[in-house]
PDB file of C-alpha atoms and ligand atoms in Angstrom:
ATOM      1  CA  UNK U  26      -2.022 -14.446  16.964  1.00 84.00           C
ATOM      2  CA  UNK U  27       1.402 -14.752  18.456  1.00 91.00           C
ATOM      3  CA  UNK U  28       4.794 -13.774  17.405  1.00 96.00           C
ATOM      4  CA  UNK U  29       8.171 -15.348  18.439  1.00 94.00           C
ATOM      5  CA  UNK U  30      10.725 -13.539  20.560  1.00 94.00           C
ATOM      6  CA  UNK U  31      12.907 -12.739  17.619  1.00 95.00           C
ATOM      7  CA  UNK U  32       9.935 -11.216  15.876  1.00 95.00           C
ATOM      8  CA  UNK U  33       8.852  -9.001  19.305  1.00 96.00           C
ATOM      9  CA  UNK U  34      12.125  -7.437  18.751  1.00 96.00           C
ATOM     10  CA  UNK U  35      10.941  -6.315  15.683  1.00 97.00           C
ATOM     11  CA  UNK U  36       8.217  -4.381  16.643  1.00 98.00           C
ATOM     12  CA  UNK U  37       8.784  -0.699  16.593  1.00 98.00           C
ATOM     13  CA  UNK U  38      10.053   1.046  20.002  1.00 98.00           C
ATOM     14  CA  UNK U  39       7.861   3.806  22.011  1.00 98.00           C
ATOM     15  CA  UNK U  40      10.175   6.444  20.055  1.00 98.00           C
ATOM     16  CA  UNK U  41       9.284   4.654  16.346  1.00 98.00           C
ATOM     17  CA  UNK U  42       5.884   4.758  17.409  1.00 98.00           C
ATOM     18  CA  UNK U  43       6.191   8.680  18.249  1.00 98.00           C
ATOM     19  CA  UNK U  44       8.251   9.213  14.993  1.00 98.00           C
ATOM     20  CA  UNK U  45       5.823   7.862  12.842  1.00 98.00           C
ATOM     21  CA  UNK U  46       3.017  10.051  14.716  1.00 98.00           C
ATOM     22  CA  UNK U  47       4.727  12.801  14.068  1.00 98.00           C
ATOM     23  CA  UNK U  48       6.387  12.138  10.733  1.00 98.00           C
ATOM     24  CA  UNK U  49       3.569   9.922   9.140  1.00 98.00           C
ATOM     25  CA  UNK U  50       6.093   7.235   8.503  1.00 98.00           C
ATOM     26  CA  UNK U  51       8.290   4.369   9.624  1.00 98.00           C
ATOM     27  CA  UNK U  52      11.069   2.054   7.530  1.00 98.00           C
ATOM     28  CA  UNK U  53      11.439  -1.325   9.630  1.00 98.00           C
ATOM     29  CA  UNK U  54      14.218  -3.621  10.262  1.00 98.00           C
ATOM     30  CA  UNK U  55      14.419  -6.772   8.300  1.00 98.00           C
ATOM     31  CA  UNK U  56      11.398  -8.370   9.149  1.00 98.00           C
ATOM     32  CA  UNK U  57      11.202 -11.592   5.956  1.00 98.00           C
ATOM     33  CA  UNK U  58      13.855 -13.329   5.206  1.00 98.00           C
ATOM     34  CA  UNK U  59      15.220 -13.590   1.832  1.00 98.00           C
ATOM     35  CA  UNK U  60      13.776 -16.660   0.946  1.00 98.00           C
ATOM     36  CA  UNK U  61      10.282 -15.198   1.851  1.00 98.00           C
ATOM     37  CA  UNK U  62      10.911 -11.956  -0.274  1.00 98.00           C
ATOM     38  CA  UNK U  63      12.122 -14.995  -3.113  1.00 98.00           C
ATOM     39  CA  UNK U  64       8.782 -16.892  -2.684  1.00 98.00           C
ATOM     40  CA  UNK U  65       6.842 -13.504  -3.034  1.00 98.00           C
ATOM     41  CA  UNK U  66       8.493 -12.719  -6.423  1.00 98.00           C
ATOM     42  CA  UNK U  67       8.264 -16.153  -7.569  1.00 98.00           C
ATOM     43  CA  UNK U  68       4.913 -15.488  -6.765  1.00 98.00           C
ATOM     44  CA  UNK U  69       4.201 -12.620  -8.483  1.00 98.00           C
ATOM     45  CA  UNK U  70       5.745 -14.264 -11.925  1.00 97.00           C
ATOM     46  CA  UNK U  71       3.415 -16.957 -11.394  1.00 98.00           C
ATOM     47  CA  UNK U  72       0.491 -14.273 -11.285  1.00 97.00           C
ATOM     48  CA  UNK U  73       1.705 -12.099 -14.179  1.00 97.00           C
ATOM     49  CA  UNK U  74       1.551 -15.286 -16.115  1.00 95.00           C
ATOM     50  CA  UNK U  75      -2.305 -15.500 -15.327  1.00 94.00           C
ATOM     51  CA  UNK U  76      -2.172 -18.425 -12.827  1.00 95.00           C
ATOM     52  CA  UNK U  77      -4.964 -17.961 -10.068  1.00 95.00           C
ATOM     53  CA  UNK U  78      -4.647 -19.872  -6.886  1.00 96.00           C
ATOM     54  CA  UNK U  79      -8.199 -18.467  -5.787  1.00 93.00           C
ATOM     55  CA  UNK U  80      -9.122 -16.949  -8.728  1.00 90.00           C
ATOM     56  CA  UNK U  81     -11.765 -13.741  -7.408  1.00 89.00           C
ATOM     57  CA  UNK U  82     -15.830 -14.344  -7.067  1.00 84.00           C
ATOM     58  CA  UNK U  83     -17.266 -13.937 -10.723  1.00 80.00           C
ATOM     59  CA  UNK U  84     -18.311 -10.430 -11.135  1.00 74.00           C
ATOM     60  CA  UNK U  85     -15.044  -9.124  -9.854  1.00 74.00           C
ATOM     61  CA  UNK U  86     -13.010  -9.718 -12.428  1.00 71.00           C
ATOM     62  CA  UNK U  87     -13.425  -6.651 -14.563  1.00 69.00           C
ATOM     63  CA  UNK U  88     -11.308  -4.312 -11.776  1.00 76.00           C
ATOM     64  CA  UNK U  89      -8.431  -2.810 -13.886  1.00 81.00           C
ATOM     65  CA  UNK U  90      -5.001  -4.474 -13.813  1.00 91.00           C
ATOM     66  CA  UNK U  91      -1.953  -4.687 -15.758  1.00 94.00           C
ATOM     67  CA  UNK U  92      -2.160  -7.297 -18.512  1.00 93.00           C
ATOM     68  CA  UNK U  93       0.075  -8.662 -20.469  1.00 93.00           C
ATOM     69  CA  UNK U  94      -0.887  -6.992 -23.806  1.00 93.00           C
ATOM     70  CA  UNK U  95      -0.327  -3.497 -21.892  1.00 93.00           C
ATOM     71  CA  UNK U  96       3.656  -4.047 -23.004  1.00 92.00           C
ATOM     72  CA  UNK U  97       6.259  -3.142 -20.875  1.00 91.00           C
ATOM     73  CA  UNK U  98       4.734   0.022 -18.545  1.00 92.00           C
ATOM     74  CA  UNK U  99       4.072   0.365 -15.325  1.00 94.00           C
ATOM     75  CA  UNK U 100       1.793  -2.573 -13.761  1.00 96.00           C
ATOM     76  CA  UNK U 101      -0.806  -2.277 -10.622  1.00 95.00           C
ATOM     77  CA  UNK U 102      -2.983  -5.232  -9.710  1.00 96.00           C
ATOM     78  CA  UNK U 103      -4.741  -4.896  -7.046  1.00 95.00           C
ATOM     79  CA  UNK U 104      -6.504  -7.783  -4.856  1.00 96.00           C
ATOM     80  CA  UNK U 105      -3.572 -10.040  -5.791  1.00 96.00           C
ATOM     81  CA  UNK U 106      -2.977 -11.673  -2.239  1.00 97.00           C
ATOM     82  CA  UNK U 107      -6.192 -12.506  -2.321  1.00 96.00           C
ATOM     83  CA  UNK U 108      -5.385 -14.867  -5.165  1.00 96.00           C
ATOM     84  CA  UNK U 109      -1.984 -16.169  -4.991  1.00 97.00           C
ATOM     85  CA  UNK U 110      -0.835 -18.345  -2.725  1.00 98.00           C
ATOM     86  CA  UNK U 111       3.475 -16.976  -2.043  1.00 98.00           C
ATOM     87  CA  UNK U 112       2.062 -13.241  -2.131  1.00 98.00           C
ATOM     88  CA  UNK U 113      -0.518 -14.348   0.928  1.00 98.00           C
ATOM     89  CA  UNK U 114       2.005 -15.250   2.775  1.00 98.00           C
ATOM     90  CA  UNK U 115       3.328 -12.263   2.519  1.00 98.00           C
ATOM     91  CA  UNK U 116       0.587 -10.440   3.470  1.00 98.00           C
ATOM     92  CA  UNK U 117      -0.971 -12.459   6.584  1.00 98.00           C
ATOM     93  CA  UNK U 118       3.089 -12.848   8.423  1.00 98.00           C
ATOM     94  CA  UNK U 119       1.444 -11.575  11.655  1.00 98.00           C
ATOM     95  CA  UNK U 120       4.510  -9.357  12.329  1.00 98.00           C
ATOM     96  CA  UNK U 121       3.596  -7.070   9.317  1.00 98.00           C
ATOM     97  CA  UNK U 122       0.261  -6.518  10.793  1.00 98.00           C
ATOM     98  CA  UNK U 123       1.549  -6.473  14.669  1.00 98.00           C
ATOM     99  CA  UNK U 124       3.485  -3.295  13.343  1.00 98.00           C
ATOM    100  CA  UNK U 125       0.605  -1.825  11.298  1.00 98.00           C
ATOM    101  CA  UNK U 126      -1.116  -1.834  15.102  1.00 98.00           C
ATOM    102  CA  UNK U 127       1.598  -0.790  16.936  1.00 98.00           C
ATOM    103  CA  UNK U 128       1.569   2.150  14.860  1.00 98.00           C
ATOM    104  CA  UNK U 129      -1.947   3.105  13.921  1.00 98.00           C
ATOM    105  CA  UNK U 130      -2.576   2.035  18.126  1.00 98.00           C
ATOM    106  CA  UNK U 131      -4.867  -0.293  16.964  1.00 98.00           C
ATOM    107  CA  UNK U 132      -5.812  -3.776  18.507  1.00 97.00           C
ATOM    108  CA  UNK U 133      -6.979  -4.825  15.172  1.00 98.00           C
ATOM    109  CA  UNK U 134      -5.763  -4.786  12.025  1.00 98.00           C
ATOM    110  CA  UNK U 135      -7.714  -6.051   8.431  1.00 98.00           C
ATOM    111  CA  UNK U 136      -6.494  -6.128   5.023  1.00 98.00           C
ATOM    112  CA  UNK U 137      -8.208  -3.556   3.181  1.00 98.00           C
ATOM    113  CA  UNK U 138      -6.444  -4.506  -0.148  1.00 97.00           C
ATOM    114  CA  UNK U 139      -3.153  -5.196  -2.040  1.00 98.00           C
ATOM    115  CA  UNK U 140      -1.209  -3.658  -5.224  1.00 97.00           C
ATOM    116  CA  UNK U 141       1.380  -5.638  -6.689  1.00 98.00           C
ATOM    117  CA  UNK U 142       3.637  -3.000  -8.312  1.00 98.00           C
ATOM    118  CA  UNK U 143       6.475  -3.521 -10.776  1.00 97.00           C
ATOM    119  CA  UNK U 144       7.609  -0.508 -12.440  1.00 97.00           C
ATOM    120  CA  UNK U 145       9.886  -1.414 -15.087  1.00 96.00           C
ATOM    121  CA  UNK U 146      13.625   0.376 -16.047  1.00 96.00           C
ATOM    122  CA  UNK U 147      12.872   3.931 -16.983  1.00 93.00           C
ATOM    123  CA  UNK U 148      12.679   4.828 -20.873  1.00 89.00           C
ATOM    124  CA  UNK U 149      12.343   8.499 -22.341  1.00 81.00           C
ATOM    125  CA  UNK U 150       9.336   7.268 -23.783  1.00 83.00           C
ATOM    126  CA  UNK U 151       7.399   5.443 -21.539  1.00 81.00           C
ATOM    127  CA  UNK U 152       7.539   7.488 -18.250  1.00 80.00           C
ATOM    128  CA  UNK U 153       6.830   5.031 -14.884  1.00 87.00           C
ATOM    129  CA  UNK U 154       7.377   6.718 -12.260  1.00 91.00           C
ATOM    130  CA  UNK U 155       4.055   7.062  -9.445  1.00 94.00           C
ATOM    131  CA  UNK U 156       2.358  10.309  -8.909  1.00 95.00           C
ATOM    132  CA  UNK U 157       2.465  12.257  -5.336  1.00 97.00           C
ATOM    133  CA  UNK U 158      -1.478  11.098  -4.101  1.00 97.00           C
ATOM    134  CA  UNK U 159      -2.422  10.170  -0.803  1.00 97.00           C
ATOM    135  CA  UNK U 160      -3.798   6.788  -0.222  1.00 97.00           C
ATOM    136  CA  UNK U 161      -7.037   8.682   1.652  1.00 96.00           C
ATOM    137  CA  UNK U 162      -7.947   9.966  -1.341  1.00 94.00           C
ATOM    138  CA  UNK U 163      -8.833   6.708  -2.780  1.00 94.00           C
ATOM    139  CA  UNK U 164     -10.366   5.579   0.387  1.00 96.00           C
ATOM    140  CA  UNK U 165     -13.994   8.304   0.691  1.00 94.00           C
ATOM    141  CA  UNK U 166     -15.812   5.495   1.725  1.00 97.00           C
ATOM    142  CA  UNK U 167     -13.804   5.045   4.860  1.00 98.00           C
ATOM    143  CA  UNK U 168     -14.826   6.148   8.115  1.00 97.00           C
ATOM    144  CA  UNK U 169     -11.334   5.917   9.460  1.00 98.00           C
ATOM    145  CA  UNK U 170      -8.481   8.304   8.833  1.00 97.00           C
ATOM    146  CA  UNK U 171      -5.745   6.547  10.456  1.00 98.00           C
ATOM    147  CA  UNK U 172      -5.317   3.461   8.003  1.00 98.00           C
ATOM    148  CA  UNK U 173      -2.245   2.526   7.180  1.00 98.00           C
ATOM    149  CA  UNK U 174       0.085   0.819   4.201  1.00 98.00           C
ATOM    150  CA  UNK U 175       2.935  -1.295   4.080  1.00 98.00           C
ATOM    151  CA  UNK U 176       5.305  -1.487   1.411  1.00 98.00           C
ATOM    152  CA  UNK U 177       7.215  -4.002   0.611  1.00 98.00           C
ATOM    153  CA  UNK U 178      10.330  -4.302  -2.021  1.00 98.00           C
ATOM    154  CA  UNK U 179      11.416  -7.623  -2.980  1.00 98.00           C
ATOM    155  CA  UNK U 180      14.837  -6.657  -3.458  1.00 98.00           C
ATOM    156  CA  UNK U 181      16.805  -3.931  -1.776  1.00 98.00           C
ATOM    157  CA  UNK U 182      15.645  -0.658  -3.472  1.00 98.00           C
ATOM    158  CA  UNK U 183      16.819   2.688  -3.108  1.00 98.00           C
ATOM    159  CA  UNK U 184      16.326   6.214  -5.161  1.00 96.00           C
ATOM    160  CA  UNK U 185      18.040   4.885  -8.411  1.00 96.00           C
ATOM    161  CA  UNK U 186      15.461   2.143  -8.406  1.00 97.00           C
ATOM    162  CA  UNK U 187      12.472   4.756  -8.235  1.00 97.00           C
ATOM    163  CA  UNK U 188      12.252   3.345  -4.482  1.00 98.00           C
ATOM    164  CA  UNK U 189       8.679   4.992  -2.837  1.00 98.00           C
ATOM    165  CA  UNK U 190       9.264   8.288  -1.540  1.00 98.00           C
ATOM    166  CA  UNK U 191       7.696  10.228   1.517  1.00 98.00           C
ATOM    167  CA  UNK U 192       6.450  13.917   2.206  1.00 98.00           C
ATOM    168  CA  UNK U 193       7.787  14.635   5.985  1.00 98.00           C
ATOM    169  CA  UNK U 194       4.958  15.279   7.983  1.00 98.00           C
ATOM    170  CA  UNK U 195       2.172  15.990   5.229  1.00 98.00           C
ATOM    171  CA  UNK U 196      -0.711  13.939   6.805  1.00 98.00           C
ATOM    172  CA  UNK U 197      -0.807  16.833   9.441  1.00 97.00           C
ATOM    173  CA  UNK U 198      -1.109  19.256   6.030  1.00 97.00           C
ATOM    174  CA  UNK U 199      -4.382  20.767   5.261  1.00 96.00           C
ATOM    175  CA  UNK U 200      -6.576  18.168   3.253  1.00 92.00           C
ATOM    176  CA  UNK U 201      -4.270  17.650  -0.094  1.00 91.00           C
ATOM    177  CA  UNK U 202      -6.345  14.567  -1.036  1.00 86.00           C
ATOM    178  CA  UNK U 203      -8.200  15.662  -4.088  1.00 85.00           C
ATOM    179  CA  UNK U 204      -5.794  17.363  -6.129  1.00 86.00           C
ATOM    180  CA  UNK U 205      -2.585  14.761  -6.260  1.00 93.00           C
ATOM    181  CA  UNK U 206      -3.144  11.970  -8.617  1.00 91.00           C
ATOM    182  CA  UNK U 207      -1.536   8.298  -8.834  1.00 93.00           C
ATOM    183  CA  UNK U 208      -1.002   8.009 -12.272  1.00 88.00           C
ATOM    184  CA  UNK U 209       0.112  11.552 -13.028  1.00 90.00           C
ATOM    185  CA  UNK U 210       4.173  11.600 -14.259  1.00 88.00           C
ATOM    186  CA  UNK U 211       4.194  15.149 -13.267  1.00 90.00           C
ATOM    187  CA  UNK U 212       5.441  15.144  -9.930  1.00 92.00           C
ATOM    188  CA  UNK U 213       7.192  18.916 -10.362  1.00 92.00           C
ATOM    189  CA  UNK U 214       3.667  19.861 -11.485  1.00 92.00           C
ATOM    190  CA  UNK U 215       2.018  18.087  -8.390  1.00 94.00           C
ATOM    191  CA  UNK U 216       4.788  19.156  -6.335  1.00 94.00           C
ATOM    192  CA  UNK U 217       3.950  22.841  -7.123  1.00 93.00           C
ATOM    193  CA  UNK U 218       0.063  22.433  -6.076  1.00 93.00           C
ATOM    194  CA  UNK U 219       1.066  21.258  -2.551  1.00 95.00           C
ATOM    195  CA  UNK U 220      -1.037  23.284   0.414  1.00 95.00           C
ATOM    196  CA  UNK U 221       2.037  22.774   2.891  1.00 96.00           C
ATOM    197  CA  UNK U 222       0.438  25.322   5.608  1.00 96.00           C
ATOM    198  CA  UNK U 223       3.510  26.653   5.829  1.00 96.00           C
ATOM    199  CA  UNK U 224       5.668  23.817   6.291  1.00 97.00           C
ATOM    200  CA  UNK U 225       9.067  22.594   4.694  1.00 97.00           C
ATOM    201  CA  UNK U 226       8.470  19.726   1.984  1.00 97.00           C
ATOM    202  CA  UNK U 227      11.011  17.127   2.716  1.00 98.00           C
ATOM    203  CA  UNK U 228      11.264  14.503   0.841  1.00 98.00           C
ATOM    204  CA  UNK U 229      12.251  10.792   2.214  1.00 98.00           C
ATOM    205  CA  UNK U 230      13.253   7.921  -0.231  1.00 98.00           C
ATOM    206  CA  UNK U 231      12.902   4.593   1.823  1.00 98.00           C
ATOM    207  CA  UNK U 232      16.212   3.139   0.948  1.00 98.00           C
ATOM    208  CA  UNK U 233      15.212  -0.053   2.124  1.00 98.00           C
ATOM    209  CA  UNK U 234      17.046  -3.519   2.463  1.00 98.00           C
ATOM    210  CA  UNK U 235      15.357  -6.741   1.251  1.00 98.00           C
ATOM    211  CA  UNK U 236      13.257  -7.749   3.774  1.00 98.00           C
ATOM    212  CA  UNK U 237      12.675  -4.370   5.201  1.00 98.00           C
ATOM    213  CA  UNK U 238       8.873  -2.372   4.907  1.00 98.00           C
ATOM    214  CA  UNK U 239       7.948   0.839   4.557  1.00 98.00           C
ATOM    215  CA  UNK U 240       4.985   2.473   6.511  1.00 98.00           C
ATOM    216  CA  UNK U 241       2.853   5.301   5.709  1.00 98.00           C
ATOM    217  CA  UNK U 242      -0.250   7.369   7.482  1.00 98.00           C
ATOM    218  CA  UNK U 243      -3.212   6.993   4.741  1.00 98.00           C
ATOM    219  CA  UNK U 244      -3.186  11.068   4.925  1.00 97.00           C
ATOM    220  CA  UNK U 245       0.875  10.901   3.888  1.00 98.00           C
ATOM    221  CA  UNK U 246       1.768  12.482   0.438  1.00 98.00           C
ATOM    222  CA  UNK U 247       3.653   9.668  -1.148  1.00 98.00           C
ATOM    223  CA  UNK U 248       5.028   9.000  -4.978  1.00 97.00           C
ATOM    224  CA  UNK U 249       8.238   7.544  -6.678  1.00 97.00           C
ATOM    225  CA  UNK U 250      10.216   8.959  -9.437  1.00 95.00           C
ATOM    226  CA  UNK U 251      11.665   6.964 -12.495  1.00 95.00           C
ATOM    227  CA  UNK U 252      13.530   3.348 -12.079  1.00 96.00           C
ATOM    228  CA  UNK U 253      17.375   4.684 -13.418  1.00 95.00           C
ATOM    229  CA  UNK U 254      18.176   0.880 -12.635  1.00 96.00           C
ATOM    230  CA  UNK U 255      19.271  -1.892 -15.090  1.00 95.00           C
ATOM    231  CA  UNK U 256      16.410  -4.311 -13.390  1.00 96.00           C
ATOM    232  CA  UNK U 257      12.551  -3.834 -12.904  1.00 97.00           C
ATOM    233  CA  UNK U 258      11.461  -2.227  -9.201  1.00 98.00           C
ATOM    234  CA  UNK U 259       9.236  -4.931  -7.764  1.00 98.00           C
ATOM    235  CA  UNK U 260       7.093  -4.553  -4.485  1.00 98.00           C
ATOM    236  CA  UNK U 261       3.764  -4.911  -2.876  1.00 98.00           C
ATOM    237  CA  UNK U 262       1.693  -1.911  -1.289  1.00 98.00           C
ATOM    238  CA  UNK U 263      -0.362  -3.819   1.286  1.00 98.00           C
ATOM    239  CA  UNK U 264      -3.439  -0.964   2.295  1.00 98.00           C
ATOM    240  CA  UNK U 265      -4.781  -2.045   5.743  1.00 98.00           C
ATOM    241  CA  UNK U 266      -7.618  -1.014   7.947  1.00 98.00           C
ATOM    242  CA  UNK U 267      -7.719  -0.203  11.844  1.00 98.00           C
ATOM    243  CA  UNK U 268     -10.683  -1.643  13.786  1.00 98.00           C
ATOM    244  CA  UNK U 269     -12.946   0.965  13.653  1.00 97.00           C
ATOM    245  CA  UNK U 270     -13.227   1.366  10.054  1.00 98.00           C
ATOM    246  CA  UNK U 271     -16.339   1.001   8.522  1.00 97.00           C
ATOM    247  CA  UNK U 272     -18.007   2.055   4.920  1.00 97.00           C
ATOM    248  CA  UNK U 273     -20.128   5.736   5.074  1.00 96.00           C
ATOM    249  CA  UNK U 274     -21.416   7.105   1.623  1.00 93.00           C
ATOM    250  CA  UNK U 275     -19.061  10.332   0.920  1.00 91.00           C
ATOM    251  CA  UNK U 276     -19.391  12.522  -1.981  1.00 88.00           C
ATOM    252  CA  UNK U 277     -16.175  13.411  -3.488  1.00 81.00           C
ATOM    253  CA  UNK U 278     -15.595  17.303  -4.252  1.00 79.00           C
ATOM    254  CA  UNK U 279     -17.455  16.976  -7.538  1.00 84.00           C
ATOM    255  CA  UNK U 280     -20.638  16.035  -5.696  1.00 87.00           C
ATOM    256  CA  UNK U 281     -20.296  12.481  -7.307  1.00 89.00           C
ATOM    257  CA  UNK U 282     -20.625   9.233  -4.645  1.00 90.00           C
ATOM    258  CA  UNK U 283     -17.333   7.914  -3.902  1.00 92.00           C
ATOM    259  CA  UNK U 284     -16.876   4.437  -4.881  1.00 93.00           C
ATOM    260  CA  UNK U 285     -14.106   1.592  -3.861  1.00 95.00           C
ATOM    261  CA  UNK U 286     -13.544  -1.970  -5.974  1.00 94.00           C
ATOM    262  CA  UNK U 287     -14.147  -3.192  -2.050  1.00 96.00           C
ATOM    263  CA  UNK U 288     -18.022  -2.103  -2.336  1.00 95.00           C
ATOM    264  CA  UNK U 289     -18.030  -4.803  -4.993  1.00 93.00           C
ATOM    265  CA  UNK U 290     -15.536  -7.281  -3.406  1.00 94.00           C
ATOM    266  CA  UNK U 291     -17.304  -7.532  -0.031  1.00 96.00           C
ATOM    267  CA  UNK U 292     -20.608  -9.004   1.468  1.00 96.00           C
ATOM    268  CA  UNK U 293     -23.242  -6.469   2.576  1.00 96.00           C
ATOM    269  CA  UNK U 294     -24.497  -5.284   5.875  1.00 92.00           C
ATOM    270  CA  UNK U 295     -27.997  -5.653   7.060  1.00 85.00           C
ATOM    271  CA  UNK U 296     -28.424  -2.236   5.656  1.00 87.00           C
ATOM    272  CA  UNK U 297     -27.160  -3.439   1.738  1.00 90.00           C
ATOM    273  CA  UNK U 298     -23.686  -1.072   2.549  1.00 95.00           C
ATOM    274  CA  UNK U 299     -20.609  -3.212   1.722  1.00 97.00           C
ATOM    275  CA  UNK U 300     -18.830  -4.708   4.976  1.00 98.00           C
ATOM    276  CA  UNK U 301     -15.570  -3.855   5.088  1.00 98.00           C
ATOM    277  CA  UNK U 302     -14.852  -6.477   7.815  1.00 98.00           C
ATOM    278  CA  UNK U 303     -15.504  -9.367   5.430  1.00 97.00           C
ATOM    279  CA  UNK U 304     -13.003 -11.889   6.266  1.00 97.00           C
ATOM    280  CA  UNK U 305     -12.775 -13.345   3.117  1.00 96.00           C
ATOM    281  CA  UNK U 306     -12.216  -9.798   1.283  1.00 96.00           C
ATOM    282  CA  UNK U 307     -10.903  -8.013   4.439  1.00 98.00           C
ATOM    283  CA  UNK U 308      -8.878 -10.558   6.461  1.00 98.00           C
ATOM    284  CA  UNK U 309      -7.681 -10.283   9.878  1.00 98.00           C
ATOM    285  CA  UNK U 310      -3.865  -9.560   9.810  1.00 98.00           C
ATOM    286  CA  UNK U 311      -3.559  -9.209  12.897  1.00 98.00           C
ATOM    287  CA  UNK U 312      -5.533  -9.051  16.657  1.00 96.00           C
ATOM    288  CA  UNK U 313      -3.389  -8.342  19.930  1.00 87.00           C
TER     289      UNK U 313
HETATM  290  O1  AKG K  27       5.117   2.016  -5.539  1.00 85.96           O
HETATM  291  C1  AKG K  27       5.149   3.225  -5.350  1.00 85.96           C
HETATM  292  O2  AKG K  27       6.085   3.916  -5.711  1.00 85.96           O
HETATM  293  C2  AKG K  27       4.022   3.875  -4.600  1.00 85.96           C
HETATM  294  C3  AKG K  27       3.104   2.872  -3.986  1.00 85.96           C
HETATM  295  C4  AKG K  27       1.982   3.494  -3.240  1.00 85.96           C
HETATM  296  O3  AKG K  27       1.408   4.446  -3.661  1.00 85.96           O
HETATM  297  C5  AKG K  27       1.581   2.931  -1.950  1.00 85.96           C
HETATM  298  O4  AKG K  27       2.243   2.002  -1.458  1.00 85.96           O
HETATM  299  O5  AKG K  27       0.606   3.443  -1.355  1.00 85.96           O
END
């Protein structure tokens, strides 16, 4: 995989690369154009209106996703790269996973999955906004703690738009993982349950301009208040693996197995485990 000169500019310097070590994030510089970010939300209309370019393997197709008789909340579909053709493209540009391994320091990088995310204009009634979680703790039966996601607005978005928002520094915390929650609207609540060890919690909006991603540690607390905007916040949270990560059975706190849609989506090893280096679930984004 090669990327053009323009596009090795792009790449985050020795200091980004320290920053996001120490910080557990990174916002790049304009890396798609705004006819790619177009393409992407012309994309994801296409898929909210149930067209399938590769529509998943049958017995897939009952993982949870917004549908159009869910009314006007906030949507998550996951695996939706995998199926439409603009929001692909999105996905596989190498540059997005050249930066995912120039950060993680990994030669390799594989999709581990997508979200496609619109959280529509806040109403009193209907709160949208995301809960402070890390992605870790959906990921148990990972070996590797130093995955990474990408997100990617596909419009400029800042704090009025419920842009996503990061905890300084909270994937060197103590373990957090269990206790935050996604889909909780209580962020105050969340917020209040934090084991900080003792550190400050600062938090960082990504006030980001269309075609620029944020980056986050897997072990980063991360959430988004309500859209206060007049139009819907649109984006894609693209989840990606380093090379060494590989499925290990994990028990979650509650002594029950932890379980990803991935253990469904993928082929199995020799041993009958899932194989999370399935190209046709878990793509190569990128190999230096
Ligand atoms: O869209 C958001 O506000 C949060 C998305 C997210 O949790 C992620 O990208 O990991």
């Amino acid at each position: 995989m090669r990327l053009s000169d323009h596009e090795r500019d792009l790449l985050p310097s020795d200091d980004e690369v320290r920053f996001y070590q120490e910080h557990g994030y990174y916002f790049s510089r304009k890396i798609y154009s705004d006819e790619e970010i177009d393409r992407a939300l012309a994309g994801s209309e296409r898929y909210y209106a149930g067209e399938r370019d590769n529509p998943l393997p049958e017995g897939t197709r009952f993982f949870p996703g917004w549908k159009p008789e869910m009314g006007d909340v906030l949507r998550k579909n996951d695996y939706a790269s995998l199926q439409n053709r603009e929001l692909s493209a999105i996905v596989r540009k190498p540059i997005l996973g050249a930066i995912a391994a120039r950060l993680s320091g990994s030669p390799v990088i594989r999709l581990w999955h997508d979200q496609l995310l619109y959280k529509p204009v806040d109403t009193p009634d209907k709160p949208a906004n995301v809960g402070w979680h890390t992605d870790r703790g959906y990921w148990k039966t990972c070996t590797s703690t130093n995955m990474i996601t990408a997100w990617i607005p596909f419009h400029d978005c800042d704090e009025q738009m419920g842009t996503i928002m990061m905890i300084d520094g909270s994937h060197r915390w103590p373990d957090n993982t269990e206790k935050l929650n996604f889909f909780s609207h209580d962020l105050e609540g969340l917020e209040k349950s934090f084991d900080t060890g003792g550190n400050a919690i600062v938090k960082v909006p990504a006030n980001l301009r269309k075609g620029c991603v944020s980056f986050h540690h897997c072990l980063t607390i991360h959430g988004s208040g309500p859209n206060r905007s007049t139009q819907p916040r649109r984006s894609i949270a693209v989840h990606m693996q380093d090379q060494s990560n590989r499925y290990q059975e994990q028990r979650r706190a509650d002594g029950s197995l932890a379980f990803h849609y991935n253990d469904k989506l993928c082929r199995k090893e020799s041993a009958g485990h899932p194989d999370y280096t399935d190209p046709a679930a878990c793509p190569v984004l990128w190999e230096g």
